[in-house]
């Protein structure tokens, strides 16, 4: 179930405690790829994962702004500090948990978010707010990880497929 397409009563009546949250960044990926590459790829991976799960899963809207100040010189880049990002993600997960979604997968598409997501996931889990696990899709490509690169062949191929 896509949260943005659901009514509040759909959410109330759903039979899952699992939510998937795509997380990305709005930043440059060279002259050939959109600023939303990290968001689009995180959404695509999140959707593919939800489709493979044999039970209902709630897929939230993406978090489109991440820790990306290193790209600030490129027009269109948006960023927040790591502290602001951790706070926003943490409060977003807590809001999901308050409605019964105690297990949350944070599907990440941006390298600059990795450390902050690990930290916020560990804190949420340790504090008992929710069991929050970050999953960075490009860490799972195995032998093809050398093709990754920022705006490189693997990332570009995926964004062109979606």
Coordinates of C-alpha atoms in Angstrom, one line a residue:
X1 CA 0.0 0.0 0.0
X2 CA 1.3 3.4 -1.0
X3 CA 0.7 5.7 2.0
X4 CA 0.1 8.7 -0.3
X5 CA -2.7 6.9 -2.1
X6 CA -4.4 5.5 1.0
X7 CA -7.1 6.9 3.2
X8 CA -6.7 7.1 7.0
X9 CA -9.2 4.2 7.3
X10 CA -7.1 2.1 4.8
X11 CA -4.1 2.6 7.1
X12 CA -6.2 1.8 10.2
X13 CA -7.4 -1.4 8.7
X14 CA -4.2 -2.6 7.1
X15 CA -2.7 -5.8 8.6
X16 CA 1.0 -5.0 8.8
X17 CA 3.5 -3.4 11.1
X18 CA 6.1 -3.0 8.3
X19 CA 6.8 0.3 6.6
X20 CA 9.3 1.0 3.9
X21 CA 10.7 4.6 3.6
X22 CA 12.7 5.6 0.5
X23 CA 15.4 8.1 1.3
X24 CA 17.4 10.1 -1.2
X25 CA 18.8 13.4 -2.0
X26 CA 18.2 16.2 -4.6
X27 CA 21.6 16.9 -6.1
X28 CA 23.7 16.8 -9.3
X29 CA 24.6 13.5 -10.9
X30 CA 26.5 15.0 -13.9
X31 CA 24.9 16.6 -16.9
X32 CA 23.2 13.4 -18.0
X33 CA 21.1 12.5 -15.0
X34 CA 18.3 14.2 -13.1
X35 CA 18.7 15.9 -9.7
X36 CA 16.3 13.4 -8.3
X37 CA 18.4 10.3 -9.2
X38 CA 18.9 9.3 -5.6
X39 CA 15.2 9.6 -4.8
X40 CA 14.0 7.9 -7.9
X41 CA 16.4 4.9 -7.4
X42 CA 15.5 4.6 -3.7
X43 CA 11.8 4.6 -4.7
X44 CA 12.3 2.0 -7.4
X45 CA 14.3 -0.3 -5.0
X46 CA 11.7 0.2 -2.3
X47 CA 8.8 -0.6 -4.7
X48 CA 10.6 -3.7 -6.0
X49 CA 11.2 -4.9 -2.4
X50 CA 7.6 -4.4 -1.4
X51 CA 6.4 -6.4 -4.5
X52 CA 8.6 -9.3 -3.4
X53 CA 7.3 -9.4 0.1
X54 CA 4.5 -12.0 0.5
X55 CA 2.4 -9.8 2.9
X56 CA 1.1 -6.3 3.0
X57 CA 3.7 -3.5 3.4
X58 CA 3.2 0.2 3.7
X59 CA 5.4 2.3 1.4
X60 CA 5.7 5.9 2.5
X61 CA 6.5 9.0 0.4
X62 CA 10.2 9.4 -0.2
X63 CA 12.4 11.8 1.9
X64 CA 13.9 13.8 -1.0
X65 CA 16.4 16.0 0.8
X66 CA 19.5 14.5 2.4
X67 CA 23.0 15.3 3.7
X68 CA 24.5 16.7 0.5
X69 CA 26.2 20.0 1.2
X70 CA 29.3 18.8 -0.7
X71 CA 27.2 19.4 -3.9
X72 CA 26.0 22.9 -3.0
X73 CA 27.9 24.6 -5.9
X74 CA 25.5 22.9 -8.4
X75 CA 22.3 24.7 -9.0
X76 CA 19.2 22.8 -7.8
X77 CA 21.0 20.9 -5.0
X78 CA 19.1 20.8 -1.8
X79 CA 20.6 19.8 1.5
X80 CA 20.2 19.7 5.3
X81 CA 22.7 19.2 8.1
X82 CA 23.2 15.7 9.4
X83 CA 21.6 16.8 12.7
X84 CA 18.5 18.1 10.9
X85 CA 18.3 15.0 8.7
X86 CA 18.6 12.6 11.7
X87 CA 15.9 14.6 13.5
X88 CA 13.5 14.5 10.5
X89 CA 14.0 10.8 9.8
X90 CA 13.7 10.0 13.5
X91 CA 10.5 11.9 13.9
X92 CA 9.1 10.5 10.7
X93 CA 9.8 6.9 11.9
X94 CA 8.3 7.7 15.3
X95 CA 5.1 9.0 13.7
X96 CA 4.9 5.7 11.8
X97 CA 5.5 3.7 15.0
X98 CA 2.7 5.6 16.7
X99 CA 0.3 4.2 14.2
X100 CA 1.5 0.6 14.6
X101 CA 4.4 0.4 12.2
X102 CA 7.0 -0.8 14.5
X103 CA 9.3 -2.2 11.8
X104 CA 10.7 0.3 9.4
X105 CA 13.2 -0.2 6.5
X106 CA 14.9 3.0 5.4
X107 CA 15.8 2.3 1.7
X108 CA 18.7 4.7 1.0
X109 CA 19.9 6.0 -2.4
X110 CA 22.5 8.6 -1.3
X111 CA 26.0 8.0 0.0
X112 CA 25.9 11.1 2.1
X113 CA 23.0 9.7 4.2
X114 CA 24.6 6.4 5.2
X115 CA 26.2 7.4 8.5
X116 CA 23.2 9.5 9.7
X117 CA 20.8 6.7 8.8
X118 CA 22.9 4.1 10.7
X119 CA 22.9 6.4 13.7
X120 CA 19.2 7.2 13.7
X121 CA 18.3 3.6 13.0
X122 CA 20.4 2.4 15.9
X123 CA 19.0 5.1 18.3
X124 CA 15.4 4.3 17.4
X125 CA 15.9 0.6 17.9
X126 CA 17.9 1.0 21.1
X127 CA 15.3 3.4 22.6
X128 CA 12.5 1.1 21.7
X129 CA 10.7 3.5 19.4
X130 CA 10.8 1.2 16.4
X131 CA 13.0 -1.4 14.9
X132 CA 14.5 0.7 12.1
X133 CA 17.0 -0.7 9.6
X134 CA 18.8 1.3 6.9
X135 CA 19.3 -0.5 3.6
X136 CA 21.6 1.3 1.1
X137 CA 20.8 -0.3 -2.2
X138 CA 24.2 0.2 -3.9
X139 CA 25.9 -1.7 -1.0
X140 CA 24.0 -4.8 -2.2
X141 CA 25.1 -4.9 -5.9
X142 CA 28.0 -7.2 -5.2
X143 CA 30.4 -7.7 -8.1
X144 CA 29.0 -4.6 -9.8
X145 CA 29.8 -2.2 -7.0
X146 CA 32.9 -1.0 -9.0
X147 CA 30.5 0.3 -11.7
X148 CA 28.7 2.5 -9.2
X149 CA 30.4 5.8 -8.9
X150 CA 28.4 9.0 -8.4
X151 CA 26.3 9.3 -11.6
X152 CA 28.2 6.3 -12.9
X153 CA 27.1 3.5 -15.2
X154 CA 25.1 1.5 -12.6
X155 CA 23.3 4.4 -11.0
X156 CA 22.5 5.9 -14.5
X157 CA 21.3 2.6 -15.8
X158 CA 18.9 2.2 -12.9
X159 CA 17.5 5.7 -13.1
X160 CA 16.9 5.3 -16.8
X161 CA 15.0 2.1 -16.2
X162 CA 12.6 3.9 -13.8

